[in-house]
């Protein structure tokens, strides 16, 4: 394993600071899609980028944006490689990224591979029995409305404006909202 | 680093994804409700992404998609079947996504050349399967009309389902076990949807299925003509 040089760390930060083309509130670092930056010679750099979904059309825009940023930083040859393995999961979205999604009006994905304590919060339980009869796994925490915080929300459609989101509605404040689906 | 890619298998999986993606894309502008239009387009997009990765493993993705003749395609006959009514599309989705999820889960667990793509795609396909299952339940156990249309579609596509479990050269999978799992799963969901399990052969003389050998059904030629026409009319065009 080769340790990253100071310049590589700096370039990784630069590449990671590029905003996501579809969710501009998030940076690529917060989304967790920039995997590595390798300096291959003076001014020559290779970037590993992983797609959220295999067919995500934003990956091309991301590559172009990364290239532009790194060229502006003196790199004259930038190659962006698409890597599939290990597969990206929504657990790769940083806590800061989740907070920004919620502020933007998108319910963030629930963390699935809990490795630490799971914080419990109180929420409305009116629809607890209904929720159990729905198709979703009732054992996972509820998807909360990003507007009012209520846990009393229902699924409208499994697919929304992009493949990575589902369309839901809050039964407390009646607002529809997007939910970044767990992957 | 670069393991030899079994081209036959890459084409089989890639063509399944490409052809079904195109069929689902035909719903754009025609789906019964807006949410469903978006859902079908999103599923098509997932499949197109998978097709691009798989076909790129076998050669140049554009040449393979747009410049091959019908007989060179290795997709299942199931995925090329016309959309029909919404019930037909949902049953095709149910049959195929169940198969795809079982197969990709097995490939993802191995260490073959398809493991990275399968590990990624299996999670996407889980949503496709859930979508198909929920519609199957809703339509099968719905009105008399929706039940009847679903029953008809289940029966019409049944003869195409045996082909999915013909061994594919270069894919390390237990096909008999996959077929059993598939039948268990489909039987379960159809039962819950109050739909009868179709009768009739899935393999042998009276079943369909030689898509993996390049033999396709009549509607496939017309689908390809539409899919390839633009690229063939303007070779090398970009935007």
PDB file of N, CA, C and O in Angstrom, chain A residues 51-55 57 60 84-85 87-89 135 157-160 162-163 167 181-183, chain B residues 35 38-39 42-43 45-46 49-50 52-53 116-117 119-121 123-124 127-128 130-131 134:
ATOM      1  N   UNK A  51     -19.951   4.907  -9.373  1.00  0.00           N
ATOM      2  CA  UNK A  51     -21.317   5.402  -9.595  1.00  0.00           C
ATOM      3  C   UNK A  51     -22.245   5.028  -8.442  1.00  0.00           C
ATOM      4  O   UNK A  51     -22.046   4.002  -7.787  1.00  0.00           O
ATOM      5  N   UNK A  52     -23.256   5.849  -8.194  1.00  0.00           N
ATOM      6  CA  UNK A  52     -24.248   5.495  -7.178  1.00  0.00           C
ATOM      7  C   UNK A  52     -25.079   4.330  -7.715  1.00  0.00           C
ATOM      8  O   UNK A  52     -25.156   3.284  -7.101  1.00  0.00           O
ATOM      9  N   UNK A  53     -25.667   4.511  -8.894  1.00  0.00           N
ATOM     10  CA  UNK A  53     -26.372   3.441  -9.590  1.00  0.00           C
ATOM     11  C   UNK A  53     -25.597   3.150 -10.867  1.00  0.00           C
ATOM     12  O   UNK A  53     -24.994   4.051 -11.433  1.00  0.00           O
ATOM     13  N   UNK A  54     -25.648   1.891 -11.327  1.00  0.00           N
ATOM     14  CA  UNK A  54     -24.887   1.507 -12.522  1.00  0.00           C
ATOM     15  C   UNK A  54     -25.217   2.415 -13.701  1.00  0.00           C
ATOM     16  O   UNK A  54     -24.355   2.753 -14.492  1.00  0.00           O
ATOM     17  N   UNK A  55     -26.492   2.798 -13.808  1.00  0.00           N
ATOM     18  CA  UNK A  55     -26.895   3.588 -14.962  1.00  0.00           C
ATOM     19  C   UNK A  55     -26.968   5.076 -14.687  1.00  0.00           C
ATOM     20  O   UNK A  55     -27.570   5.805 -15.462  1.00  0.00           O
ATOM     21  N   UNK A  57     -26.737   8.651 -14.971  1.00  0.00           N
ATOM     22  CA  UNK A  57     -26.209   9.479 -16.050  1.00  0.00           C
ATOM     23  C   UNK A  57     -25.336  10.624 -15.553  1.00  0.00           C
ATOM     24  O   UNK A  57     -24.622  11.249 -16.330  1.00  0.00           O
ATOM     25  N   UNK A  60     -21.018  11.046 -15.933  1.00  0.00           N
ATOM     26  CA  UNK A  60     -20.231  11.713 -16.970  1.00  0.00           C
ATOM     27  C   UNK A  60     -20.006  13.180 -16.623  1.00  0.00           C
ATOM     28  O   UNK A  60     -18.912  13.706 -16.791  1.00  0.00           O
ATOM     29  N   UNK A  84     -16.364  -0.130  -9.995  1.00  0.00           N
ATOM     30  CA  UNK A  84     -17.630  -0.655  -9.479  1.00  0.00           C
ATOM     31  C   UNK A  84     -17.472  -1.316  -8.114  1.00  0.00           C
ATOM     32  O   UNK A  84     -18.418  -1.439  -7.354  1.00  0.00           O
ATOM     33  N   UNK A  85     -16.247  -1.781  -7.841  1.00  0.00           N
ATOM     34  CA  UNK A  85     -16.056  -2.584  -6.645  1.00  0.00           C
ATOM     35  C   UNK A  85     -15.105  -1.901  -5.665  1.00  0.00           C
ATOM     36  O   UNK A  85     -14.073  -1.396  -6.084  1.00  0.00           O
ATOM     37  N   UNK A  87     -18.987  -2.048  -4.227  1.00  0.00           N
ATOM     38  CA  UNK A  87     -20.163  -1.300  -4.658  1.00  0.00           C
ATOM     39  C   UNK A  87     -20.492  -0.176  -3.674  1.00  0.00           C
ATOM     40  O   UNK A  87     -20.409  -0.350  -2.463  1.00  0.00           O
ATOM     41  N   UNK A  88     -20.852   0.980  -4.230  1.00  0.00           N
ATOM     42  CA  UNK A  88     -21.267   2.127  -3.416  1.00  0.00           C
ATOM     43  C   UNK A  88     -22.554   1.767  -2.680  1.00  0.00           C
ATOM     44  O   UNK A  88     -23.410   1.068  -3.220  1.00  0.00           O
ATOM     45  N   UNK A  89     -22.657   2.217  -1.454  1.00  0.00           N
ATOM     46  CA  UNK A  89     -23.940   2.068  -0.758  1.00  0.00           C
ATOM     47  C   UNK A  89     -24.300   3.427  -0.165  1.00  0.00           C
ATOM     48  O   UNK A  89     -23.436   4.310  -0.035  1.00  0.00           O
ATOM     49  N   UNK A 135     -45.591  -2.713   2.815  1.00  0.00           N
ATOM     50  CA  UNK A 135     -44.578  -3.613   2.259  1.00  0.00           C
ATOM     51  C   UNK A 135     -43.207  -3.390   2.872  1.00  0.00           C
ATOM     52  O   UNK A 135     -42.336  -4.209   2.772  1.00  0.00           O
ATOM     53  N   UNK A 157     -44.555   6.236  -4.458  1.00  0.00           N
ATOM     54  CA  UNK A 157     -43.999   5.524  -5.605  1.00  0.00           C
ATOM     55  C   UNK A 157     -42.565   5.123  -5.286  1.00  0.00           C
ATOM     56  O   UNK A 157     -41.827   5.901  -4.686  1.00  0.00           O
ATOM     57  N   UNK A 158     -42.213   3.900  -5.675  1.00  0.00           N
ATOM     58  CA  UNK A 158     -40.863   3.408  -5.376  1.00  0.00           C
ATOM     59  C   UNK A 158     -39.776   4.129  -6.146  1.00  0.00           C
ATOM     60  O   UNK A 158     -38.602   3.999  -5.847  1.00  0.00           O
ATOM     61  N   UNK A 159     -40.173   4.817  -7.201  1.00  0.00           N
ATOM     62  CA  UNK A 159     -39.178   5.513  -8.025  1.00  0.00           C
ATOM     63  C   UNK A 159     -39.636   6.952  -8.171  1.00  0.00           C
ATOM     64  O   UNK A 159     -40.816   7.209  -8.364  1.00  0.00           O
ATOM     65  N   UNK A 160     -38.709   7.871  -8.054  1.00  0.00           N
ATOM     66  CA  UNK A 160     -39.080   9.281  -8.180  1.00  0.00           C
ATOM     67  C   UNK A 160     -38.298   9.935  -9.303  1.00  0.00           C
ATOM     68  O   UNK A 160     -37.974   9.284 -10.281  1.00  0.00           O
ATOM     69  N   UNK A 162     -35.346  10.619  -9.825  1.00  0.00           N
ATOM     70  CA  UNK A 162     -34.177   9.859 -10.255  1.00  0.00           C
ATOM     71  C   UNK A 162     -34.287   8.472  -9.636  1.00  0.00           C
ATOM     72  O   UNK A 162     -35.042   8.263  -8.691  1.00  0.00           O
ATOM     73  N   UNK A 163     -33.496   7.542 -10.190  1.00  0.00           N
ATOM     74  CA  UNK A 163     -33.575   6.144  -9.731  1.00  0.00           C
ATOM     75  C   UNK A 163     -33.240   6.017  -8.250  1.00  0.00           C
ATOM     76  O   UNK A 163     -33.698   5.106  -7.584  1.00  0.00           O
ATOM     77  N   UNK A 167     -40.720   8.432  -3.940  1.00  0.00           N
ATOM     78  CA  UNK A 167     -41.616   9.540  -3.645  1.00  0.00           C
ATOM     79  C   UNK A 167     -42.501   9.170  -2.453  1.00  0.00           C
ATOM     80  O   UNK A 167     -43.138   8.116  -2.455  1.00  0.00           O
ATOM     81  N   UNK A 181     -33.363   6.531  -1.394  1.00  0.00           N
ATOM     82  CA  UNK A 181     -33.563   5.125  -1.003  1.00  0.00           C
ATOM     83  C   UNK A 181     -32.274   4.468  -0.527  1.00  0.00           C
ATOM     84  O   UNK A 181     -31.192   4.750  -1.051  1.00  0.00           O
ATOM     85  N   UNK A 182     -32.419   3.575   0.423  1.00  0.00           N
ATOM     86  CA  UNK A 182     -31.260   2.818   0.887  1.00  0.00           C
ATOM     87  C   UNK A 182     -30.804   1.885  -0.227  1.00  0.00           C
ATOM     88  O   UNK A 182     -31.609   1.211  -0.858  1.00  0.00           O
ATOM     89  N   UNK A 183     -29.519   1.845  -0.467  1.00  0.00           N
ATOM     90  CA  UNK A 183     -28.968   0.948  -1.469  1.00  0.00           C
ATOM     91  C   UNK A 183     -27.773   0.242  -0.874  1.00  0.00           C
ATOM     92  O   UNK A 183     -26.900   0.881  -0.323  1.00  0.00           O
TER      93      UNK A 183
ATOM     94  N   UNK B  35     -46.458   8.482 -12.105  1.00  0.00           N
ATOM     95  CA  UNK B  35     -45.520   7.799 -11.219  1.00  0.00           C
ATOM     96  C   UNK B  35     -45.012   6.507 -11.860  1.00  0.00           C
ATOM     97  O   UNK B  35     -43.858   6.132 -11.705  1.00  0.00           O
ATOM     98  N   UNK B  38     -42.475   7.152 -14.600  1.00  0.00           N
ATOM     99  CA  UNK B  38     -41.170   7.437 -14.011  1.00  0.00           C
ATOM    100  C   UNK B  38     -40.535   6.143 -13.495  1.00  0.00           C
ATOM    101  O   UNK B  38     -39.334   5.906 -13.666  1.00  0.00           O
ATOM    102  N   UNK B  39     -41.340   5.292 -12.869  1.00  0.00           N
ATOM    103  CA  UNK B  39     -40.809   4.040 -12.330  1.00  0.00           C
ATOM    104  C   UNK B  39     -40.249   3.156 -13.446  1.00  0.00           C
ATOM    105  O   UNK B  39     -39.131   2.652 -13.357  1.00  0.00           O
ATOM    106  N   UNK B  42     -37.081   4.559 -14.823  1.00  0.00           N
ATOM    107  CA  UNK B  42     -35.959   4.368 -13.906  1.00  0.00           C
ATOM    108  C   UNK B  42     -35.435   2.934 -13.939  1.00  0.00           C
ATOM    109  O   UNK B  42     -34.226   2.709 -13.885  1.00  0.00           O
ATOM    110  N   UNK B  43     -36.348   1.987 -14.036  1.00  0.00           N
ATOM    111  CA  UNK B  43     -35.924   0.581 -14.134  1.00  0.00           C
ATOM    112  C   UNK B  43     -35.152   0.393 -15.447  1.00  0.00           C
ATOM    113  O   UNK B  43     -34.109  -0.254 -15.479  1.00  0.00           O
ATOM    114  N   UNK B  45     -33.460   2.598 -16.991  1.00  0.00           N
ATOM    115  CA  UNK B  45     -32.160   3.251 -16.859  1.00  0.00           C
ATOM    116  C   UNK B  45     -31.166   2.364 -16.097  1.00  0.00           C
ATOM    117  O   UNK B  45     -30.001   2.248 -16.472  1.00  0.00           O
ATOM    118  N   UNK B  46     -31.639   1.727 -15.029  1.00  0.00           N
ATOM    119  CA  UNK B  46     -30.780   0.784 -14.305  1.00  0.00           C
ATOM    120  C   UNK B  46     -30.282  -0.315 -15.244  1.00  0.00           C
ATOM    121  O   UNK B  46     -29.099  -0.667 -15.259  1.00  0.00           O
ATOM    122  N   UNK B  49     -27.693   0.877 -17.705  1.00  0.00           N
ATOM    123  CA  UNK B  49     -26.382   0.999 -17.062  1.00  0.00           C
ATOM    124  C   UNK B  49     -25.690  -0.348 -16.963  1.00  0.00           C
ATOM    125  O   UNK B  49     -24.497  -0.477 -17.243  1.00  0.00           O
ATOM    126  N   UNK B  50     -26.465  -1.364 -16.575  1.00  0.00           N
ATOM    127  CA  UNK B  50     -25.893  -2.708 -16.486  1.00  0.00           C
ATOM    128  C   UNK B  50     -25.459  -3.189 -17.870  1.00  0.00           C
ATOM    129  O   UNK B  50     -24.380  -3.772 -18.026  1.00  0.00           O
ATOM    130  N   UNK B  52     -24.487  -1.429 -20.399  1.00  0.00           N
ATOM    131  CA  UNK B  52     -23.281  -0.733 -20.861  1.00  0.00           C
ATOM    132  C   UNK B  52     -22.026  -1.364 -20.276  1.00  0.00           C
ATOM    133  O   UNK B  52     -21.031  -1.551 -20.972  1.00  0.00           O
ATOM    134  N   UNK B  53     -22.080  -1.688 -18.990  1.00  0.00           N
ATOM    135  CA  UNK B  53     -20.919  -2.323 -18.353  1.00  0.00           C
ATOM    136  C   UNK B  53     -20.664  -3.700 -18.978  1.00  0.00           C
ATOM    137  O   UNK B  53     -19.532  -4.036 -19.341  1.00  0.00           O
ATOM    138  N   UNK B 116     -18.189  -7.987  -9.502  1.00  0.00           N
ATOM    139  CA  UNK B 116     -18.365  -6.573  -9.132  1.00  0.00           C
ATOM    140  C   UNK B 116     -19.669  -5.974  -9.667  1.00  0.00           C
ATOM    141  O   UNK B 116     -20.400  -5.292  -8.941  1.00  0.00           O
ATOM    142  N   UNK B 117     -19.967  -6.253 -10.947  1.00  0.00           N
ATOM    143  CA  UNK B 117     -21.209  -5.714 -11.538  1.00  0.00           C
ATOM    144  C   UNK B 117     -22.421  -6.332 -10.846  1.00  0.00           C
ATOM    145  O   UNK B 117     -23.381  -5.635 -10.506  1.00  0.00           O
ATOM    146  N   UNK B 119     -22.691  -7.516  -7.841  1.00  0.00           N
ATOM    147  CA  UNK B 119     -22.855  -7.022  -6.474  1.00  0.00           C
ATOM    148  C   UNK B 119     -23.550  -5.670  -6.476  1.00  0.00           C
ATOM    149  O   UNK B 119     -24.337  -5.344  -5.586  1.00  0.00           O
ATOM    150  N   UNK B 120     -23.257  -4.879  -7.485  1.00  0.00           N
ATOM    151  CA  UNK B 120     -23.879  -3.564  -7.591  1.00  0.00           C
ATOM    152  C   UNK B 120     -25.326  -3.692  -8.090  1.00  0.00           C
ATOM    153  O   UNK B 120     -26.255  -3.098  -7.531  1.00  0.00           O
ATOM    154  N   UNK B 121     -25.496  -4.486  -9.144  1.00  0.00           N
ATOM    155  CA  UNK B 121     -26.800  -4.572  -9.806  1.00  0.00           C
ATOM    156  C   UNK B 121     -27.841  -5.296  -8.955  1.00  0.00           C
ATOM    157  O   UNK B 121     -29.029  -4.996  -9.043  1.00  0.00           O
ATOM    158  N   UNK B 123     -28.596  -5.059  -5.994  1.00  0.00           N
ATOM    159  CA  UNK B 123     -29.331  -4.152  -5.102  1.00  0.00           C
ATOM    160  C   UNK B 123     -30.349  -3.315  -5.879  1.00  0.00           C
ATOM    161  O   UNK B 123     -31.419  -2.988  -5.379  1.00  0.00           O
ATOM    162  N   UNK B 124     -29.971  -2.965  -7.119  1.00  0.00           N
ATOM    163  CA  UNK B 124     -30.923  -2.227  -7.965  1.00  0.00           C
ATOM    164  C   UNK B 124     -32.101  -3.126  -8.337  1.00  0.00           C
ATOM    165  O   UNK B 124     -33.267  -2.714  -8.307  1.00  0.00           O
ATOM    166  N   UNK B 127     -35.126  -3.629  -6.083  1.00  0.00           N
ATOM    167  CA  UNK B 127     -36.224  -2.657  -6.209  1.00  0.00           C
ATOM    168  C   UNK B 127     -37.122  -2.973  -7.402  1.00  0.00           C
ATOM    169  O   UNK B 127     -38.327  -2.746  -7.345  1.00  0.00           O
ATOM    170  N   UNK B 128     -36.542  -3.486  -8.482  1.00  0.00           N
ATOM    171  CA  UNK B 128     -37.363  -3.851  -9.648  1.00  0.00           C
ATOM    172  C   UNK B 128     -38.311  -4.987  -9.278  1.00  0.00           C
ATOM    173  O   UNK B 128     -39.479  -5.005  -9.667  1.00  0.00           O
ATOM    174  N   UNK B 130     -39.339  -5.835  -6.262  1.00  0.00           N
ATOM    175  CA  UNK B 130     -40.352  -5.361  -5.317  1.00  0.00           C
ATOM    176  C   UNK B 130     -41.478  -4.644  -6.066  1.00  0.00           C
ATOM    177  O   UNK B 130     -42.663  -4.871  -5.810  1.00  0.00           O
ATOM    178  N   UNK B 131     -41.086  -3.822  -7.028  1.00  0.00           N
ATOM    179  CA  UNK B 131     -42.059  -3.098  -7.848  1.00  0.00           C
ATOM    180  C   UNK B 131     -42.993  -4.078  -8.556  1.00  0.00           C
ATOM    181  O   UNK B 131     -44.225  -3.931  -8.516  1.00  0.00           O
ATOM    182  N   UNK B 134     -45.317  -5.998  -5.998  1.00  0.00           N
ATOM    183  CA  UNK B 134     -46.414  -5.192  -5.453  1.00  0.00           C
ATOM    184  C   UNK B 134     -47.525  -4.995  -6.477  1.00  0.00           C
ATOM    185  O   UNK B 134     -48.709  -5.042  -6.150  1.00  0.00           O
TER     186      UNK B 134
END
